[in-house]
């Protein structure tokens, strides 16, 4: 059996959606599980849809996830431009392969599987408008091609002349009539489609001397010896054409197997997960923050504080299930456990709360020292110069309460700076002269560990005294245990905060 070779083949038309990252991930997992290669190919033949920065965004997103291609654009973290022993199929950016495709298009014309079409954009537009006026849709297919300007209808010398003179012709696939294309999908099983429903797709354009997606995709998958095509469900309608192209080229024997992944669905309802859902419900749909060429910014999982491991784990579970109760998987564990036959056909509903749950789990798995190292620069940004060992102690106390490292500050800023404000409803309840006096007396005459004992021994009302003290230490009546707080900030600072509260709130 030939070595497993799969590819992720994004078009750089904008930031990679989390569904795109999942496609890359499943390809990567499949490749690694089978000891094969994962290839990153950039499908940038549609210059109208090219977005500057999108390719770099794709590369950076995959790197952030720890998904490194064995071959392709960004193999070894470099853009590979020329073929070598390690990268025999370079370049991996289709715009740099433009010289390759024309001969394949011509080959199909010569074998009668494709033809030249000379209809101008205006002529086709007119046809469309006419059809629309009659409540129909114009389709370039077996019903219409006979009445259009192409190499099937024009005399041979006219065709030669137009090919030489005009620069706007195309090569179209001659969709066979009266056939049922029988296909197999590794996730969806057997599929049959009648060619009567399909049109004569453009394969190559003289205007920019570039192939369309369909031709470039098939030719490159063949040349790059791809064994499995794992891609999103939105490409399923193209599958019959792709089967017919393999057949037309005579490449059926080495044709890859196909797997179409289920859609990612919005948290409520049945639609596809879109950026709008993210904006509305407050979660990212992109791996990294993206600023469009027009300056519009979209949030990213990385900037929102997700660990890449958590993001990878949650993506893996969107459409695949291990068949057990296990939910937490490292990348190597995913490689071992993944299989396409456990990928569902039905769309996978995205649950933003579950996404956060994954991050919480990963946060807990990180050591206190790691988390402290991540938090330190954020503290410095707030102007807090803290001792790393102290930060680590604080992390140990608070990590159970946090989802993101960014949450640490909200949970425990008072372990670094005295509160500047006091929650009014807690002030009303606990800032009473008698409680204040008792709190001051108790703290003055005890230590962090003996405070409660003192309060009890002197028959002071425990809850009220402690909450009055907590108000002074933290600004509210909730938060960590008083003993823990005092261990961190120290008794002297505790007393200073009590006095400060009195200064701020008065009598
Ligand atoms: N360029 C296509 C995309 O952007 C690739 C589809 C495929 O994998 O065949 O998704």
Coordinates of C-alpha atoms and ligand atoms in Angstrom, one line a residue:
X1 CA 0.0 0.0 0.0
X2 CA 1.2 3.5 -0.8
X3 CA 2.2 5.9 2.0
X4 CA -0.6 7.9 3.4
X5 CA -0.5 11.5 2.1
X6 CA -3.2 14.0 2.9
X7 CA -3.4 17.7 2.3
X8 CA -5.0 20.8 3.7
X9 CA -5.7 23.0 0.8
X10 CA -7.1 26.4 1.9
X11 CA -7.7 29.3 -0.3
X12 CA -6.3 32.5 1.1
X13 CA -9.6 34.4 0.8
X14 CA -9.7 35.6 4.4
X15 CA -9.0 34.4 8.0
X16 CA -9.2 30.7 8.5
X17 CA -12.5 29.9 10.3
X18 CA -12.3 27.4 13.2
X19 CA -14.0 24.9 10.9
X20 CA -11.0 25.2 8.6
X21 CA -8.7 24.6 11.4
X22 CA -10.7 21.5 12.3
X23 CA -10.3 20.2 8.7
X24 CA -6.5 20.8 9.0
X25 CA -6.5 19.0 12.3
X26 CA -8.4 16.0 11.1
X27 CA -6.0 15.7 8.1
X28 CA -3.0 16.0 10.4
X29 CA -4.4 13.4 12.8
X30 CA -5.2 11.0 10.0
X31 CA -1.7 11.4 8.5
X32 CA 0.2 10.9 11.7
X33 CA -1.9 8.0 12.8
X34 CA -1.0 6.2 9.5
X35 CA 2.6 7.2 9.6
X36 CA 2.0 9.4 6.6
X37 CA 2.6 13.0 5.4
X38 CA 0.5 16.1 6.0
X39 CA 0.8 18.6 3.2
X40 CA -0.1 22.2 3.2
X41 CA -1.1 23.5 -0.2
X42 CA -2.3 27.0 -0.9
X43 CA -5.1 27.2 -3.5
X44 CA -4.8 30.8 -4.6
X45 CA -5.8 30.6 -8.3
X46 CA -8.8 32.9 -7.9
X47 CA -7.1 36.2 -7.9
X48 CA -10.4 38.1 -7.4
X49 CA -10.8 36.6 -4.0
X50 CA -7.2 36.9 -2.9
X51 CA -6.9 38.7 0.5
X52 CA -3.4 40.0 1.5
X53 CA -2.2 38.5 4.8
X54 CA -4.6 35.5 4.6
X55 CA -1.9 33.0 3.8
X56 CA 0.4 34.1 6.6
X57 CA -2.7 34.0 8.9
X58 CA -3.3 30.3 7.9
X59 CA 0.3 29.4 8.6
X60 CA 0.4 31.2 11.9
X61 CA -2.8 29.6 13.0
X62 CA -1.6 26.1 12.3
X63 CA 1.7 26.8 14.1
X64 CA -0.2 28.1 17.1
X65 CA -2.1 24.8 17.2
X66 CA 1.1 22.8 16.8
X67 CA 0.1 21.5 13.4
X68 CA 3.3 21.5 11.3
X69 CA 3.2 20.3 7.7
X70 CA 5.7 17.6 6.6
X71 CA 5.6 19.0 3.1
X72 CA 4.2 22.1 1.5
X73 CA 4.1 25.8 2.1
X74 CA 5.6 26.3 5.6
X75 CA 7.2 22.9 5.9
X76 CA 9.9 23.3 8.5
X77 CA 8.5 26.7 9.2
X78 CA 9.8 28.1 5.8
X79 CA 8.0 28.8 2.6
X80 CA 9.2 26.1 0.3
X81 CA 9.5 27.3 -3.3
X82 CA 11.6 24.8 -5.2
X83 CA 11.5 21.0 -5.5
X84 CA 14.1 19.1 -3.5
X85 CA 14.4 15.6 -2.2
X86 CA 12.4 16.4 0.8
X87 CA 9.9 18.5 -1.1
X88 CA 9.6 16.8 -4.4
X89 CA 6.3 18.5 -5.3
X90 CA 7.2 22.1 -4.6
X91 CA 6.1 24.7 -5.1
X92 CA 3.0 24.2 -3.1
X93 CA 1.3 27.5 -3.9
X94 CA -0.9 27.1 -6.9
X95 CA -0.2 30.5 -8.3
X96 CA 3.5 29.4 -8.6
X97 CA 2.4 26.3 -10.4
X98 CA 0.4 28.1 -13.1
X99 CA 2.6 26.6 -15.9
X100 CA 1.5 23.1 -15.0
X101 CA -2.2 23.2 -15.6
X102 CA -2.7 24.3 -19.2
X103 CA -1.5 21.0 -20.7
X104 CA -3.9 19.1 -18.6
X105 CA -6.8 21.2 -19.8
X106 CA -5.7 20.7 -23.4
X107 CA -5.4 17.0 -22.8
X108 CA -9.0 16.8 -21.8
X109 CA -10.0 18.8 -24.9
X110 CA -8.0 16.4 -27.1
X111 CA -9.6 13.4 -25.5
X112 CA -13.1 14.8 -26.0
X113 CA -13.8 15.4 -22.2
X114 CA -13.6 19.2 -22.5
X115 CA -14.1 21.9 -25.0
X116 CA -13.2 25.6 -25.7
X117 CA -15.9 28.1 -24.9
X118 CA -15.8 31.6 -26.5
X119 CA -18.9 33.2 -25.1
X120 CA -18.0 36.6 -23.7
X121 CA -18.9 37.7 -20.2
X122 CA -21.6 40.0 -21.7
X123 CA -23.1 37.2 -23.8
X124 CA -23.4 35.0 -20.8
X125 CA -24.8 37.8 -18.7
X126 CA -27.5 38.3 -21.4
X127 CA -28.4 34.6 -21.3
X128 CA -28.7 34.8 -17.6
X129 CA -30.9 37.8 -17.7
X130 CA -33.1 36.2 -20.4
X131 CA -33.5 33.1 -18.3
X132 CA -34.3 35.1 -15.2
X133 CA -37.0 37.1 -17.0
X134 CA -38.7 33.7 -17.6
X135 CA -38.3 32.7 -14.0
X136 CA -35.5 30.3 -14.9
X137 CA -31.8 30.0 -14.2
X138 CA -29.3 29.8 -17.0
X139 CA -27.0 26.8 -16.8
X140 CA -24.1 26.0 -19.2
X141 CA -24.9 22.3 -19.7
X142 CA -26.1 19.6 -22.2
X143 CA -29.3 21.5 -22.8
X144 CA -27.7 24.9 -23.6
X145 CA -24.2 24.2 -24.9
X146 CA -25.5 23.4 -28.4
X147 CA -26.8 27.0 -28.8
X148 CA -23.7 28.7 -27.5
X149 CA -20.3 29.7 -29.0
X150 CA -17.9 26.9 -28.3
X151 CA -15.7 24.4 -30.1
X152 CA -18.7 22.0 -30.2
X153 CA -20.8 24.3 -32.3
X154 CA -18.3 26.4 -34.3
X155 CA -16.4 25.1 -37.4
X156 CA -12.8 24.0 -36.8
X157 CA -11.2 26.9 -38.6
X158 CA -13.3 29.4 -36.7
X159 CA -12.2 27.7 -33.4
X160 CA -8.5 28.0 -34.5
X161 CA -9.0 31.6 -35.3
X162 CA -10.7 32.5 -32.0
X163 CA -8.1 30.6 -30.0
X164 CA -5.4 32.6 -31.6
X165 CA -7.1 36.0 -31.6
X166 CA -9.1 36.1 -28.4
X167 CA -7.7 36.1 -24.9
X168 CA -10.9 35.5 -23.0
X169 CA -11.8 32.0 -23.9
X170 CA -12.1 29.2 -21.4
X171 CA -11.9 25.4 -21.3
X172 CA -15.1 23.8 -20.0
X173 CA -15.7 20.3 -18.9
X174 CA -18.1 18.3 -21.2
X175 CA -20.4 16.9 -18.6
X176 CA -21.5 13.5 -19.9
X177 CA -25.2 13.0 -20.4
X178 CA -27.4 10.3 -19.0
X179 CA -24.9 9.0 -16.4
X180 CA -25.2 8.3 -12.8
X181 CA -21.9 8.9 -11.0
X182 CA -21.4 6.3 -8.2
X183 CA -19.2 7.6 -5.4
X184 CA -18.0 6.5 -2.0
X185 CA -17.3 8.7 0.9
X186 CA -15.5 7.4 4.0
X187 CA -18.0 9.2 6.2
X188 CA -21.2 9.3 4.2
X189 CA -21.0 5.9 2.5
X190 CA -22.3 5.4 -1.1
X191 CA -23.6 8.4 -3.0
X192 CA -25.1 8.4 -6.5
X193 CA -25.7 11.6 -8.6
X194 CA -27.3 11.9 -12.0
X195 CA -25.2 14.0 -14.3
X196 CA -28.3 15.7 -15.7
X197 CA -28.2 17.9 -12.6
X198 CA -24.6 19.1 -13.3
X199 CA -23.2 21.8 -15.4
X200 CA -20.1 22.2 -17.7
X201 CA -17.7 23.8 -15.2
X202 CA -14.9 26.1 -16.4
X203 CA -11.6 24.3 -15.9
X204 CA -9.1 26.8 -17.3
X205 CA -9.2 30.5 -18.3
X206 CA -7.1 32.0 -21.0
X207 CA -7.6 35.5 -19.5
X208 CA -5.3 34.9 -16.6
X209 CA -3.9 31.6 -17.8
X210 CA -5.0 30.0 -14.6
X211 CA -7.0 26.9 -13.8
X212 CA -10.1 27.1 -11.7
X213 CA -10.3 25.3 -8.3
X214 CA -11.6 22.0 -9.8
X215 CA -8.8 21.5 -12.3
X216 CA -6.0 22.7 -10.1
X217 CA -7.3 20.6 -7.2
X218 CA -7.5 17.3 -9.1
X219 CA -4.2 17.8 -11.0
X220 CA -2.4 18.7 -7.8
X221 CA -3.9 15.9 -5.7
X222 CA -2.8 13.5 -8.5
X223 CA 0.7 15.0 -8.9
X224 CA 1.2 15.2 -5.1
X225 CA 0.1 11.6 -4.7
X226 CA -2.6 12.4 -2.3
X227 CA -4.3 9.2 -0.9
X228 CA -7.2 10.7 1.1
X229 CA -9.0 13.9 0.6
X230 CA -10.5 15.1 3.9
X231 CA -12.4 18.3 3.6
X232 CA -15.6 20.2 4.5
X233 CA -19.1 19.1 3.5
X234 CA -19.4 22.2 1.3
X235 CA -17.3 20.4 -1.3
X236 CA -19.6 17.4 -1.5
X237 CA -21.5 18.9 -4.5
X238 CA -18.2 19.1 -6.4
X239 CA -17.5 15.4 -5.8
X240 CA -19.2 14.0 -9.0
X241 CA -17.2 16.4 -11.2
X242 CA -14.0 15.4 -9.4
X243 CA -14.8 11.7 -9.9
X244 CA -15.4 12.4 -13.6
X245 CA -12.2 14.3 -13.9
X246 CA -10.2 11.4 -12.5
X247 CA -12.0 9.2 -15.0
X248 CA -11.3 11.6 -17.9
X249 CA -7.6 11.7 -17.1
X250 CA -7.5 7.9 -16.7
X251 CA -6.3 8.3 -13.1
X252 CA -9.0 6.2 -11.4
X253 CA -6.5 3.7 -10.1
X254 CA -4.7 6.2 -8.0
X255 CA -7.8 8.3 -7.2
X256 CA -7.8 9.4 -3.6
X257 CA -10.5 8.3 -1.2
X258 CA -12.8 11.0 0.0
X259 CA -14.2 12.1 3.4
X260 CA -16.5 15.0 3.7
X261 CA -16.6 16.4 7.3
X262 CA -19.8 17.6 8.9
X263 CA -20.5 21.3 9.2
X264 CA -20.0 23.2 12.4
X265 CA -23.4 24.5 13.5
X266 CA -24.3 27.6 15.5
X267 CA -25.1 27.1 19.2
X268 CA -28.8 27.6 18.7
X269 CA -30.8 26.7 15.6
X270 CA -29.5 24.7 12.7
X271 CA -27.5 27.2 10.6
X272 CA -23.8 27.1 9.9
X273 CA -21.6 28.6 12.5
X274 CA -20.7 32.1 11.4
X275 CA -18.7 35.1 12.6
X276 CA -22.0 36.9 13.2
X277 CA -23.0 34.2 15.8
X278 CA -19.7 34.8 17.5
X279 CA -20.1 38.5 17.6
X280 CA -23.7 38.1 18.9
X281 CA -23.0 35.6 21.6
X282 CA -19.5 36.8 22.5
X283 CA -17.2 34.0 21.4
X284 CA -14.5 33.8 18.7
X285 CA -14.9 31.8 15.5
X286 CA -11.3 32.4 14.4
X287 CA -8.1 30.9 15.9
X288 CA -6.2 34.2 16.0
X289 CA -7.3 37.8 16.0
X290 CA -7.7 39.1 12.4
X291 CA -7.7 42.6 11.1
X292 CA -9.1 42.8 7.6
X293 CA -7.5 45.0 5.0
X294 CA -10.3 47.5 5.6
X295 CA -9.4 47.6 9.3
X296 CA -12.2 45.5 10.8
X297 CA -11.1 43.3 13.6
X298 CA -12.3 39.9 14.7
X299 CA -11.5 38.3 17.9
X300 CA -9.4 35.1 18.1
X301 CA -9.2 32.2 20.5
X302 CA -5.5 33.0 21.1
X303 CA -6.1 36.5 22.1
X304 CA -9.2 35.6 24.2
X305 CA -6.8 33.5 26.3
X306 CA -7.4 30.0 25.1
X307 CA -4.5 27.5 25.4
X308 CA -3.7 26.1 22.0
X309 CA -4.0 22.6 23.5
X310 CA -7.5 23.4 24.7
X311 CA -8.5 24.8 21.3
X312 CA -7.2 21.7 19.5
X313 CA -9.0 19.4 21.9
X314 CA -12.3 21.2 21.6
X315 CA -12.1 21.3 17.8
X316 CA -11.3 17.6 17.7
X317 CA -14.5 16.8 19.6
X318 CA -16.6 18.8 17.2
X319 CA -17.7 16.1 14.8
X320 CA -15.6 13.2 16.1
X321 CA -16.1 11.2 19.3
X322 CA -13.8 8.6 20.7
X323 CA -16.6 6.2 21.5
X324 CA -15.7 6.4 25.2
X325 CA -16.4 9.0 28.0
X326 CA -12.9 10.5 27.6
X327 CA -13.0 14.2 26.6
X328 CA -9.5 15.4 27.4
X329 CA -6.9 14.5 24.8
X330 CA -3.5 15.8 24.1
X331 CA -2.4 16.0 20.4
X332 CA -0.5 12.7 20.6
X333 CA -3.5 11.0 22.3
X334 CA -5.7 12.4 19.5
X335 CA -3.3 10.9 16.9
X336 CA -3.6 7.5 18.6
X337 CA -7.4 7.6 19.0
X338 CA -8.7 9.4 15.9
X339 CA -10.6 7.6 13.2
X340 CA -12.7 8.8 10.4
X341 CA -15.4 6.1 11.1
X342 CA -16.1 7.9 14.4
X343 CA -16.8 11.2 12.6
X344 CA -20.5 11.8 12.4
X345 CA -22.5 12.8 9.3
X346 CA -24.7 15.2 11.1
X347 CA -23.5 18.8 11.8
X348 CA -21.7 19.4 15.0
X349 CA -23.3 22.0 17.2
X350 CA -20.8 24.5 18.7
X351 CA -21.2 25.1 22.4
X352 CA -19.3 28.2 23.7
X353 CA -19.7 27.1 27.4
X354 CA -18.2 23.7 26.6
X355 CA -15.3 25.5 24.9
X356 CA -14.7 27.4 28.1
X357 CA -14.9 24.2 30.1
X358 CA -12.1 22.8 28.0
X359 CA -9.9 25.8 28.8
X360 CA -10.7 25.5 32.5
X361 CA -9.6 21.9 32.4
X362 CA -6.3 22.8 30.7
X363 CA -5.7 25.7 33.0
X364 CA -5.9 23.3 35.9
X365 CA -3.5 21.0 34.2
X366 CA -0.8 23.7 33.9
X367 CA 1.6 23.9 36.8
X368 CA 1.5 26.9 39.1
X369 CA 4.9 28.0 37.8
X370 CA 3.7 27.9 34.2
X371 CA 0.6 29.9 34.9
X372 CA 2.6 32.4 37.0
X373 CA 5.0 32.8 34.0
X374 CA 2.0 33.6 31.7
X375 CA 0.5 36.0 34.2
X376 CA 3.6 37.9 35.1
X377 CA 3.8 40.0 31.9
X378 CA 0.1 40.9 32.3
X379 CA 0.8 42.0 35.9
X380 CA 3.6 44.1 34.6
X381 CA 1.3 45.7 32.1
X382 CA -0.9 46.8 35.0
X383 CA 2.2 48.3 36.7
X384 CA 2.5 45.6 39.3
X385 CA 6.1 44.4 40.0
X386 CA 5.7 41.1 41.8
X387 CA 8.1 38.5 42.9
X388 CA 7.6 35.4 40.7
X389 CA 7.5 33.1 43.7
X390 CA 4.8 35.2 45.3
X391 CA 2.8 35.1 42.0
X392 CA 3.1 31.4 42.0
X393 CA 1.7 31.2 45.5
X394 CA -1.2 33.3 44.4
X395 CA -1.8 31.2 41.4
X396 CA -2.1 28.1 43.5
X397 CA -4.8 29.8 45.6
X398 CA -6.9 31.0 42.7
X399 CA -6.5 28.7 39.7
X400 CA -9.6 26.7 40.6
X401 CA -11.7 29.8 40.2
X402 CA -10.5 30.8 36.7
X403 CA -11.2 29.9 33.1
X404 CA -8.5 32.1 31.6
X405 CA -5.2 33.5 32.9
X406 CA -6.7 36.9 32.2
X407 CA -9.3 36.1 34.9
X408 CA -6.7 36.0 37.6
X409 CA -6.5 39.7 38.0
X410 CA -10.3 40.1 38.6
X411 CA -10.2 37.2 41.0
X412 CA -7.2 38.4 43.0
X413 CA -6.0 41.9 42.3
X414 CA -6.3 42.6 46.0
X415 CA -3.4 40.3 46.7
X416 CA -1.2 42.9 44.9
X417 CA -2.9 46.2 45.5
X418 CA -5.3 47.5 48.2
X419 CA -8.9 47.9 47.1
X420 CA -9.8 51.4 46.0
X421 CA -13.5 50.9 46.1
X422 CA -15.9 49.0 48.4
X423 CA -19.1 47.3 47.2
X424 CA -21.9 49.5 48.6
X425 CA -24.3 46.7 49.6
X426 CA -21.5 45.0 51.5
X427 CA -20.6 48.3 53.1
X428 CA -24.2 48.7 54.3
X429 CA -24.2 45.3 55.8
X430 CA -20.8 44.9 57.3
X431 CA -19.2 48.3 57.8
X432 CA -20.5 49.0 61.3
X433 CA -18.4 50.7 64.0
X434 CA -18.8 47.7 66.4
X435 CA -17.7 45.2 63.8
X436 CA -14.9 47.4 62.7
X437 CA -13.5 47.8 66.2
X438 CA -13.7 44.1 66.8
X439 CA -11.9 43.3 63.5
X440 CA -9.2 45.7 64.4
X441 CA -8.8 44.3 67.9
X442 CA -8.8 40.7 66.7
X443 CA -6.2 41.3 63.9
X444 CA -4.0 43.4 66.2
X445 CA -3.9 40.6 68.8
X446 CA -3.5 37.6 66.5
X447 CA -1.8 36.2 63.4
X448 CA -3.3 34.8 60.2
X449 CA -3.6 31.4 61.7
X450 CA -4.9 32.4 65.1
X451 CA -7.4 35.1 64.0
X452 CA -10.5 32.8 64.1
X453 CA -9.6 31.4 67.4
X454 CA -9.3 34.9 68.9
X455 CA -12.7 35.9 67.5
X456 CA -14.3 32.8 68.9
X457 CA -12.5 33.1 72.3
X458 CA -13.7 36.7 72.7
X459 CA -17.3 35.8 71.7
X460 CA -17.3 38.2 68.7
X461 CA -19.9 37.5 66.0
X462 CA -17.7 35.5 63.6
X463 CA -19.4 36.1 60.2
X464 CA -19.8 39.8 60.8
X465 CA -16.3 40.5 62.0
X466 CA -14.8 38.4 59.2
X467 CA -16.9 40.0 56.5
X468 CA -16.0 43.5 57.8
X469 CA -12.4 42.5 57.7
X470 CA -12.8 40.9 54.2
X471 CA -14.4 44.1 53.0
X472 CA -11.3 46.0 54.1
X473 CA -8.9 43.5 52.5
X474 CA -10.7 42.9 49.2
X475 CA -13.3 45.6 48.7
X476 CA -16.2 43.2 49.0
X477 CA -17.6 40.5 51.2
X478 CA -16.7 37.7 48.9
X479 CA -13.4 36.3 47.8
X480 CA -10.7 34.0 49.1
X481 CA -10.5 32.8 52.7
X482 CA -9.2 35.5 55.2
X483 CA -6.4 33.2 56.4
X484 CA -5.2 32.8 52.8
X485 CA -5.4 36.5 52.1
X486 CA -3.5 37.3 55.2
X487 CA -0.8 34.8 54.5
X488 CA -0.3 36.5 51.2
X489 CA -0.4 40.2 52.0
X490 CA 0.7 39.9 55.7
X491 CA -0.8 41.1 58.9
X492 CA 0.7 44.7 58.7
X493 CA -0.8 45.3 55.3
X494 CA -4.1 43.9 56.6
X495 CA -4.1 46.4 59.5
X496 CA -3.2 49.2 57.1
X497 CA -6.1 48.3 54.8
X498 CA -8.5 48.2 57.8
X499 CA -7.4 51.8 58.7
X500 CA -7.6 52.9 55.1
X501 CA -11.2 51.7 54.9
X502 CA -12.1 53.8 57.8
X503 CA -10.4 56.8 56.2
X504 CA -12.3 56.2 53.0
X505 CA -15.7 55.3 54.4
X506 CA -15.6 57.5 57.5
X507 CA -17.7 56.8 60.6
Ligands
LIG1 N1 -9.4 25.4 -1.8 C1 -10.5 24.6 -1.2 C2 -10.9 25.3 0.1 O1 -10.6 26.5 0.2 C3 -10.1 23.2 -1.0 C4 -11.2 22.2 -1.0 C5 -10.6 20.8 -1.0 O2 -10.0 20.4 0.0 O3 -10.7 20.1 -2.0 O4 -11.5 24.8 1.0

